[in-house]
């Protein structure tokens, strides 16, 4: 069988971001900056570092500033050049050249599964990656989370969902995977039997939560097309993956790296502090500030 390479990725970013209102009333949550870069730029960067060449961002009518962000900005570029700001000029041009980025609008926020379905004709018949628009993963000098999944895909040639272990009290916030009978994590990978969206603590089949990274075979679209709305009246990706498991193997991969849910206020604050602590120009000042702050509480 000819190996199919993962060169395309979908970034669903058409959600309403209700957890972050009112900030997200006019600004997409994917454009909220973690220090000085919008969230979606970190995600595009991870995709590119993972070998992705073409990216489709699922947007809505309120999110055109994402398109502007990844486009050329001649007026700004000229002004930066005229004022001798070469470093800033290079940085701005670099963003426009990160990858081939395409956009399609999800006309109604009918759920993550529906957002992915909007990518059907862009993807065609190849396996593809999905990176959620509000999840960033930092793995410092290690491999990007998506690259880890793609390498696992290369071995099994089957759909893979990225997971990490979460505490018992948090399982009800996530899609939780159920390993196949007698299977357990081996080389960070396990074959799955099923998945359940946001189970109660006592019903959760494991503590492995699906966290914003997937490699999917194109057959997923057959299930998304006929999928009835599930939890919250939305077309759920989890339900389609569960159906895919009936005809194909699906694996979970326990990826390395720290994942931040930046669509959640606390996740956003944590990401902001930790990314700022990595920046040379902020590190010393921020460490001191945090120490002083702790002493005042
Ligand atoms: P979330 O559930 O985190 O996004 O979806 P949301 O709906 O914007 O969040 P809240 O709960 O209202 O704050 C996960 C990902 O799927 C995308 C979101 O943009 C996010 O990246 N999504 C979700 C869509 O693209 N379309 C949808 O209809 C729903």
Tab-separated table of N, CA, C and O in Angstrom, residues 65-170:
chain	number	residue	atom	x	y	z
A	65	UNK	N	-10.047	39.372	10.504
A	65	UNK	CA	-8.725	39.887	10.894
A	65	UNK	C	-7.670	38.782	10.888
A	65	UNK	O	-6.477	39.066	10.770
A	66	UNK	N	-8.100	37.522	10.957
A	66	UNK	CA	-7.111	36.437	10.837
A	66	UNK	C	-6.498	36.434	9.436
A	66	UNK	O	-5.313	36.221	9.266
A	67	UNK	N	-7.367	36.694	8.427
A	67	UNK	CA	-6.864	36.725	7.049
A	67	UNK	C	-5.880	37.880	6.883
A	67	UNK	O	-4.836	37.738	6.260
A	68	UNK	N	-6.214	39.022	7.469
A	68	UNK	CA	-5.296	40.172	7.386
A	68	UNK	C	-3.964	39.850	8.047
A	68	UNK	O	-2.903	40.233	7.565
A	69	UNK	N	-4.032	39.128	9.167
A	69	UNK	CA	-2.803	38.843	9.907
A	69	UNK	C	-1.803	38.044	9.069
A	69	UNK	O	-0.596	38.302	9.131
A	70	UNK	N	-2.319	37.082	8.284
A	70	UNK	CA	-1.401	36.234	7.502
A	70	UNK	C	-1.174	36.765	6.082
A	70	UNK	O	-0.590	36.082	5.253
A	71	UNK	N	-1.643	37.973	5.813
A	71	UNK	CA	-1.468	38.570	4.488
A	71	UNK	C	-0.318	39.593	4.536
A	71	UNK	O	0.161	39.954	5.605
A	72	UNK	N	0.104	40.054	3.342
A	72	UNK	CA	1.076	41.156	3.293
A	72	UNK	C	0.383	42.429	3.780
A	72	UNK	O	-0.838	42.563	3.683
A	73	UNK	N	1.179	43.367	4.295
A	73	UNK	CA	0.620	44.631	4.765
A	73	UNK	C	1.561	45.722	4.256
A	73	UNK	O	2.486	46.147	4.943
A	74	UNK	N	1.316	46.123	2.971
A	74	UNK	CA	2.308	46.958	2.284
A	74	UNK	C	2.557	48.291	2.978
A	74	UNK	O	3.686	48.753	3.085
A	75	UNK	N	1.495	48.906	3.488
A	75	UNK	CA	1.681	50.213	4.120
A	75	UNK	C	2.593	50.092	5.344
A	75	UNK	O	3.569	50.827	5.508
A	76	UNK	N	2.280	49.109	6.185
A	76	UNK	CA	3.103	48.897	7.382
A	76	UNK	C	4.543	48.541	6.979
A	76	UNK	O	5.512	49.072	7.530
A	77	UNK	N	4.665	47.648	6.000
A	77	UNK	CA	6.008	47.224	5.571
A	77	UNK	C	6.821	48.426	5.086
A	77	UNK	O	7.987	48.600	5.475
A	78	UNK	N	6.204	49.297	4.258
A	78	UNK	CA	6.915	50.477	3.747
A	78	UNK	C	7.334	51.399	4.869
A	78	UNK	O	8.457	51.896	4.907
A	79	UNK	N	6.425	51.603	5.809
A	79	UNK	CA	6.756	52.505	6.917
A	79	UNK	C	7.898	51.946	7.756
A	79	UNK	O	8.775	52.679	8.199
A	80	UNK	N	7.884	50.628	7.982
A	80	UNK	CA	8.962	50.022	8.775
A	80	UNK	C	10.290	50.162	8.038
A	80	UNK	O	11.317	50.491	8.640
A	81	UNK	N	10.257	49.952	6.708
A	81	UNK	CA	11.488	50.082	5.916
A	81	UNK	C	12.007	51.515	5.955
A	81	UNK	O	13.191	51.758	6.190
A	82	UNK	N	11.063	52.471	5.744
A	82	UNK	CA	11.455	53.894	5.728
A	82	UNK	C	12.073	54.332	7.049
A	82	UNK	O	12.962	55.153	7.085
A	83	UNK	N	11.571	53.754	8.136
A	83	UNK	CA	12.111	54.185	9.438
A	83	UNK	C	13.236	53.269	9.916
A	83	UNK	O	13.619	53.290	11.085
A	84	UNK	N	13.756	52.443	9.023
A	84	UNK	CA	14.951	51.636	9.319
A	84	UNK	C	14.686	50.481	10.284
A	84	UNK	O	15.619	49.930	10.876
A	85	UNK	N	13.418	50.102	10.442
A	85	UNK	CA	13.115	49.002	11.376
A	85	UNK	C	13.136	47.679	10.625
A	85	UNK	O	12.110	47.045	10.393
A	86	UNK	N	14.344	47.246	10.273
A	86	UNK	CA	14.533	46.070	9.418
A	86	UNK	C	14.058	44.780	10.108
A	86	UNK	O	13.448	43.926	9.489
A	87	UNK	N	14.374	44.698	11.412
A	87	UNK	CA	14.008	43.479	12.142
A	87	UNK	C	12.485	43.299	12.159
A	87	UNK	O	11.959	42.215	11.876
A	88	UNK	N	11.779	44.395	12.469
A	88	UNK	CA	10.314	44.338	12.506
A	88	UNK	C	9.765	44.068	11.095
A	88	UNK	O	8.816	43.309	10.927
A	89	UNK	N	10.394	44.676	10.092
A	89	UNK	CA	9.980	44.470	8.704
A	89	UNK	C	10.079	42.981	8.348
A	89	UNK	O	9.134	42.389	7.820
A	90	UNK	N	11.214	42.369	8.682
A	90	UNK	CA	11.398	40.948	8.366
A	90	UNK	C	10.372	40.089	9.093
A	90	UNK	O	9.851	39.118	8.542
A	91	UNK	N	10.103	40.468	10.340
A	91	UNK	CA	9.149	39.688	11.125
A	91	UNK	C	7.755	39.745	10.490
A	91	UNK	O	7.083	38.716	10.324
A	92	UNK	N	7.354	40.940	10.088
A	92	UNK	CA	6.018	41.121	9.494
A	92	UNK	C	5.904	40.370	8.160
A	92	UNK	O	4.914	39.687	7.906
A	93	UNK	N	6.955	40.462	7.333
A	93	UNK	CA	6.920	39.739	6.044
A	93	UNK	C	6.929	38.231	6.287
A	93	UNK	O	6.281	37.474	5.561
A	94	UNK	N	7.657	37.801	7.322
A	94	UNK	CA	7.764	36.370	7.646
A	94	UNK	C	6.395	35.772	7.947
A	94	UNK	O	6.101	34.633	7.545
A	95	UNK	N	5.540	36.528	8.609
A	95	UNK	CA	4.208	35.998	8.968
A	95	UNK	C	3.406	35.707	7.698
A	95	UNK	O	2.726	34.684	7.594
A	96	UNK	N	3.528	36.604	6.717
A	96	UNK	CA	2.770	36.423	5.470
A	96	UNK	C	3.296	35.241	4.652
A	96	UNK	O	2.604	34.743	3.762
A	97	UNK	N	4.527	34.818	4.969
A	97	UNK	CA	5.126	33.732	4.171
A	97	UNK	C	5.185	32.403	4.917
A	97	UNK	O	5.872	31.482	4.496
A	98	UNK	N	4.484	32.312	6.053
A	98	UNK	CA	4.628	31.107	6.882
A	98	UNK	C	4.190	29.837	6.157
A	98	UNK	O	4.810	28.785	6.285
A	99	UNK	N	3.063	29.916	5.446
A	99	UNK	CA	2.517	28.714	4.789
A	99	UNK	C	1.502	29.164	3.757
A	99	UNK	O	1.143	30.346	3.706
A	100	UNK	N	1.031	28.232	2.932
A	100	UNK	CA	-0.111	28.538	2.065
A	100	UNK	C	-1.350	28.389	2.919
A	100	UNK	O	-1.689	27.278	3.331
A	101	UNK	N	-1.987	29.518	3.188
A	101	UNK	CA	-3.154	29.465	4.073
A	101	UNK	C	-4.410	29.814	3.285
A	101	UNK	O	-4.421	30.796	2.526
A	102	UNK	N	-5.424	29.001	3.450
A	102	UNK	CA	-6.711	29.195	2.780
A	102	UNK	C	-7.780	29.354	3.857
A	102	UNK	O	-7.572	28.961	5.007
A	103	UNK	N	-8.915	29.884	3.456
A	103	UNK	CA	-9.979	30.122	4.429
A	103	UNK	C	-11.305	29.662	3.861
A	103	UNK	O	-11.560	29.797	2.671
A	104	UNK	N	-12.136	29.153	4.742
A	104	UNK	CA	-13.520	28.883	4.339
A	104	UNK	C	-14.397	29.248	5.536
A	104	UNK	O	-13.982	29.113	6.687
A	105	UNK	N	-15.578	29.772	5.236
A	105	UNK	CA	-16.450	30.176	6.333
A	105	UNK	C	-17.421	29.066	6.724
A	105	UNK	O	-18.032	28.459	5.849
A	106	UNK	N	-17.536	28.855	8.010
A	106	UNK	CA	-18.609	28.000	8.531
A	106	UNK	C	-19.788	28.952	8.754
A	106	UNK	O	-19.678	29.897	9.543
A	107	UNK	N	-20.858	28.725	8.043
A	107	UNK	CA	-21.907	29.762	8.039
A	107	UNK	C	-22.706	29.825	9.327
A	107	UNK	O	-23.276	30.852	9.676
A	108	UNK	N	-22.745	28.707	10.056
A	108	UNK	CA	-23.404	28.704	11.372
A	108	UNK	C	-22.523	27.898	12.316
A	108	UNK	O	-21.946	26.891	11.886
A	109	UNK	N	-22.445	28.295	13.584
A	109	UNK	CA	-21.590	27.536	14.510
A	109	UNK	C	-22.265	26.240	14.946
A	109	UNK	O	-22.801	26.132	16.044
A	110	UNK	N	-22.243	25.230	14.066
A	110	UNK	CA	-22.966	23.986	14.347
A	110	UNK	C	-22.065	22.932	14.971
A	110	UNK	O	-22.376	21.751	14.913
A	111	UNK	N	-20.924	23.340	15.490
A	111	UNK	CA	-20.071	22.398	16.204
A	111	UNK	C	-18.778	22.077	15.467
A	111	UNK	O	-18.634	22.348	14.268
A	112	UNK	N	-17.852	21.476	16.244
A	112	UNK	CA	-16.524	21.161	15.701
A	112	UNK	C	-16.611	20.197	14.515
A	112	UNK	O	-15.921	20.377	13.504
A	113	UNK	N	-17.471	19.186	14.624
A	113	UNK	CA	-17.612	18.210	13.525
A	113	UNK	C	-18.062	18.911	12.251
A	113	UNK	O	-17.533	18.661	11.158
A	114	UNK	N	-19.009	19.825	12.404
A	114	UNK	CA	-19.516	20.563	11.243
A	114	UNK	C	-18.416	21.455	10.662
A	114	UNK	O	-18.286	21.591	9.436
A	115	UNK	N	-17.615	22.049	11.538
A	115	UNK	CA	-16.498	22.902	11.075
A	115	UNK	C	-15.531	22.077	10.222
A	115	UNK	O	-15.089	22.503	9.152
A	116	UNK	N	-15.225	20.860	10.685
A	116	UNK	CA	-14.287	19.995	9.929
A	116	UNK	C	-14.911	19.601	8.579
A	116	UNK	O	-14.225	19.538	7.561
A	117	UNK	N	-16.214	19.368	8.587
A	117	UNK	CA	-16.896	18.997	7.339
A	117	UNK	C	-16.737	20.096	6.280
A	117	UNK	O	-16.673	19.803	5.083
A	118	UNK	N	-16.630	21.350	6.720
A	118	UNK	CA	-16.432	22.463	5.776
A	118	UNK	C	-15.108	22.324	5.015
A	118	UNK	O	-14.873	23.017	4.029
A	119	UNK	N	-14.210	21.441	5.481
A	119	UNK	CA	-12.898	21.268	4.838
A	119	UNK	C	-12.907	20.150	3.806
A	119	UNK	O	-11.871	19.874	3.187
A	120	UNK	N	-14.053	19.512	3.599
A	120	UNK	CA	-14.096	18.284	2.769
A	120	UNK	C	-13.455	18.469	1.384
A	120	UNK	O	-12.585	17.707	0.987
A	121	UNK	N	-13.868	19.502	0.652
A	121	UNK	CA	-13.330	19.585	-0.713
A	121	UNK	C	-11.873	20.032	-0.721
A	121	UNK	O	-11.112	19.671	-1.620
A	122	UNK	N	-11.442	20.766	0.289
A	122	UNK	CA	-10.023	21.156	0.394
A	122	UNK	C	-9.158	19.908	0.626
A	122	UNK	O	-8.086	19.760	0.039
A	123	UNK	N	-9.656	19.008	1.429
A	123	UNK	CA	-8.856	17.837	1.803
A	123	UNK	C	-8.842	16.776	0.698
A	123	UNK	O	-7.815	16.176	0.420
A	124	UNK	N	-9.973	16.548	0.073
A	124	UNK	CA	-10.013	15.495	-0.957
A	124	UNK	C	-9.840	14.119	-0.339
A	124	UNK	O	-10.436	13.826	0.703
A	125	UNK	N	-8.951	13.287	-0.929
A	125	UNK	CA	-8.866	11.879	-0.515
A	125	UNK	C	-7.661	11.563	0.353
A	125	UNK	O	-7.283	10.396	0.478
A	126	UNK	N	-7.028	12.563	0.907
A	126	UNK	CA	-5.819	12.293	1.690
A	126	UNK	C	-6.083	12.397	3.186
A	126	UNK	O	-6.971	13.139	3.608
A	127	UNK	N	-5.263	11.703	3.980
A	127	UNK	CA	-5.357	11.901	5.429
A	127	UNK	C	-4.896	13.323	5.756
A	127	UNK	O	-4.109	13.909	4.998
A	128	UNK	N	-5.348	13.860	6.840
A	128	UNK	CA	-5.046	15.260	7.149
A	128	UNK	C	-4.952	15.468	8.649
A	128	UNK	O	-5.382	14.615	9.435
A	129	UNK	N	-4.400	16.637	9.000
A	129	UNK	CA	-4.251	16.961	10.422
A	129	UNK	C	-5.290	17.988	10.836
A	129	UNK	O	-5.763	18.766	10.012
A	130	UNK	N	-5.633	17.973	12.106
A	130	UNK	CA	-6.512	18.999	12.683
A	130	UNK	C	-5.823	19.562	13.919
A	130	UNK	O	-5.330	18.803	14.762
A	131	UNK	N	-5.762	20.879	13.988
A	131	UNK	CA	-5.237	21.544	15.191
A	131	UNK	C	-6.309	22.523	15.657
A	131	UNK	O	-6.693	23.419	14.886
A	132	UNK	N	-6.828	22.357	16.841
A	132	UNK	CA	-7.881	23.272	17.289
A	132	UNK	C	-7.314	24.675	17.462
A	132	UNK	O	-6.191	24.857	17.953
A	133	UNK	N	-8.143	25.643	17.070
A	133	UNK	CA	-7.680	27.034	17.043
A	133	UNK	C	-7.460	27.668	18.401
A	133	UNK	O	-6.946	28.785	18.482
A	134	UNK	N	-7.837	26.974	19.468
A	134	UNK	CA	-7.640	27.592	20.785
A	134	UNK	C	-6.809	26.720	21.725
A	134	UNK	O	-6.852	26.885	22.937
A	135	UNK	N	-6.081	25.765	21.151
A	135	UNK	CA	-5.209	24.902	21.965
A	135	UNK	C	-3.778	25.086	21.512
A	135	UNK	O	-3.458	24.791	20.356
A	136	UNK	N	-2.906	25.565	22.401
A	136	UNK	CA	-1.502	25.590	22.002
A	136	UNK	C	-0.709	24.592	22.842
A	136	UNK	O	-1.046	24.329	23.994
A	137	UNK	N	0.305	24.019	22.218
A	137	UNK	CA	1.125	23.013	22.907
A	137	UNK	C	2.586	23.433	22.797
A	137	UNK	O	3.083	23.675	21.701
A	138	UNK	N	3.239	23.512	23.955
A	138	UNK	CA	4.652	23.895	23.978
A	138	UNK	C	5.478	22.669	24.332
A	138	UNK	O	5.244	22.031	25.357
A	139	UNK	N	6.430	22.339	23.468
A	139	UNK	CA	7.286	21.187	23.786
A	139	UNK	C	8.760	21.579	23.710
A	139	UNK	O	9.610	20.760	23.382
A	140	UNK	N	9.037	22.839	23.984
A	140	UNK	CA	10.406	23.374	24.024
A	140	UNK	C	11.277	22.778	22.916
A	140	UNK	O	10.951	22.924	21.760
A	141	UNK	N	12.363	22.052	23.300
A	141	UNK	CA	13.266	21.548	22.256
A	141	UNK	C	12.795	20.215	21.664
A	141	UNK	O	13.419	19.679	20.748
A	142	UNK	N	11.691	19.695	22.186
A	142	UNK	CA	11.180	18.411	21.679
A	142	UNK	C	10.401	18.609	20.385
A	142	UNK	O	10.296	19.731	19.870
A	143	UNK	N	9.826	17.522	19.895
A	143	UNK	CA	9.067	17.616	18.636
A	143	UNK	C	7.718	18.275	18.878
A	143	UNK	O	7.090	18.030	19.917
A	144	UNK	N	7.230	19.067	17.908
A	144	UNK	CA	5.880	19.623	18.052
A	144	UNK	C	4.856	18.492	18.216
A	144	UNK	O	5.063	17.390	17.671
A	145	UNK	N	3.777	18.782	18.936
A	145	UNK	CA	2.767	17.745	19.209
A	145	UNK	C	2.262	17.116	17.908
A	145	UNK	O	2.158	15.894	17.786
A	146	UNK	N	1.971	17.966	16.910
A	146	UNK	CA	1.429	17.411	15.666
A	146	UNK	C	2.437	16.502	14.965
A	146	UNK	O	2.083	15.472	14.408
A	147	UNK	N	3.698	16.887	15.025
A	147	UNK	CA	4.734	16.052	14.388
A	147	UNK	C	4.758	14.661	15.039
A	147	UNK	O	4.906	13.640	14.360
A	148	UNK	N	4.591	14.624	16.363
A	148	UNK	CA	4.569	13.338	17.070
A	148	UNK	C	3.413	12.474	16.545
A	148	UNK	O	3.566	11.278	16.308
A	149	UNK	N	2.263	13.118	16.348
A	149	UNK	CA	1.096	12.370	15.850
A	149	UNK	C	1.321	11.892	14.421
A	149	UNK	O	0.957	10.765	14.054
A	150	UNK	N	1.930	12.760	13.608
A	150	UNK	CA	2.167	12.389	12.207
A	150	UNK	C	3.135	11.198	12.146
A	150	UNK	O	2.946	10.264	11.361
A	151	UNK	N	4.155	11.211	13.001
A	151	UNK	CA	5.100	10.084	13.004
A	151	UNK	C	4.409	8.793	13.449
A	151	UNK	O	4.681	7.713	12.929
A	152	UNK	N	3.487	8.937	14.401
A	152	UNK	CA	2.733	7.750	14.844
A	152	UNK	C	1.835	7.274	13.702
A	152	UNK	O	1.698	6.066	13.457
A	153	UNK	N	1.242	8.222	12.973
A	153	UNK	CA	0.395	7.870	11.824
A	153	UNK	C	1.210	7.084	10.793
A	153	UNK	O	0.747	6.083	10.233
A	154	UNK	N	2.431	7.556	10.543
A	154	UNK	CA	3.279	6.885	9.548
A	154	UNK	C	3.444	5.404	9.876
A	154	UNK	O	3.573	4.573	8.984
A	155	UNK	N	3.441	5.077	11.172
A	155	UNK	CA	3.633	3.665	11.555
A	155	UNK	C	2.354	2.857	11.372
A	155	UNK	O	2.393	1.725	10.918
A	156	UNK	N	1.191	3.449	11.747
A	156	UNK	CA	-0.038	2.630	11.748
A	156	UNK	C	-0.957	2.896	10.559
A	156	UNK	O	-1.868	2.113	10.302
A	157	UNK	N	-0.728	4.024	9.854
A	157	UNK	CA	-1.585	4.391	8.702
A	157	UNK	C	-3.076	4.361	9.088
A	157	UNK	O	-3.912	3.803	8.373
A	158	UNK	N	-3.368	4.938	10.245
A	158	UNK	CA	-4.765	4.984	10.715
A	158	UNK	C	-4.961	6.289	11.494
A	158	UNK	O	-3.985	6.918	11.909
A	159	UNK	N	-6.209	6.669	11.687
A	159	UNK	CA	-6.498	7.918	12.401
A	159	UNK	C	-5.943	7.878	13.826
A	159	UNK	O	-5.941	6.825	14.475
A	160	UNK	N	-5.477	9.039	14.284
A	160	UNK	CA	-4.879	9.126	15.629
A	160	UNK	C	-5.409	10.375	16.314
A	160	UNK	O	-5.404	11.462	15.710
A	161	UNK	N	-5.835	10.241	17.563
A	161	UNK	CA	-6.217	11.430	18.328
A	161	UNK	C	-5.141	11.685	19.381
A	161	UNK	O	-4.641	10.746	20.001
A	162	UNK	N	-4.783	12.944	19.551
A	162	UNK	CA	-3.771	13.309	20.552
A	162	UNK	C	-4.420	13.353	21.921
A	162	UNK	O	-5.473	13.973	22.090
A	163	UNK	N	-3.820	12.674	22.896
A	163	UNK	CA	-4.396	12.661	24.251
A	163	UNK	C	-3.329	12.991	25.291
A	163	UNK	O	-2.135	12.885	25.019
A	164	UNK	N	-3.808	13.381	26.468
A	164	UNK	CA	-2.971	13.455	27.659
A	164	UNK	C	-3.828	13.036	28.844
A	164	UNK	O	-5.058	13.143	28.794
A	165	UNK	N	-3.161	12.587	29.905
A	165	UNK	CA	-3.894	12.163	31.105
A	165	UNK	C	-4.341	13.389	31.883
A	165	UNK	O	-3.562	14.322	32.077
A	166	UNK	N	-5.607	13.386	32.305
A	166	UNK	CA	-6.121	14.503	33.111
A	166	UNK	C	-6.595	13.951	34.462
A	166	UNK	O	-6.904	12.763	34.581
A	167	UNK	N	-6.668	14.815	35.493
A	167	UNK	CA	-7.151	14.334	36.793
A	167	UNK	C	-8.618	13.886	36.718
A	167	UNK	O	-9.371	14.385	35.869
A	168	UNK	N	-9.012	12.974	37.629
A	168	UNK	CA	-10.396	12.448	37.657
A	168	UNK	C	-11.431	13.565	37.593
A	168	UNK	O	-12.428	13.453	36.889
A	169	UNK	N	-11.178	14.624	38.341
A	169	UNK	CA	-12.184	15.695	38.425
A	169	UNK	C	-12.335	16.469	37.121
A	169	UNK	O	-13.262	17.257	36.995
A	170	UNK	N	-11.423	16.265	36.170
A	170	UNK	CA	-11.487	17.039	34.922
A	170	UNK	C	-12.030	16.248	33.730
A	170	UNK	O	-12.213	16.823	32.651
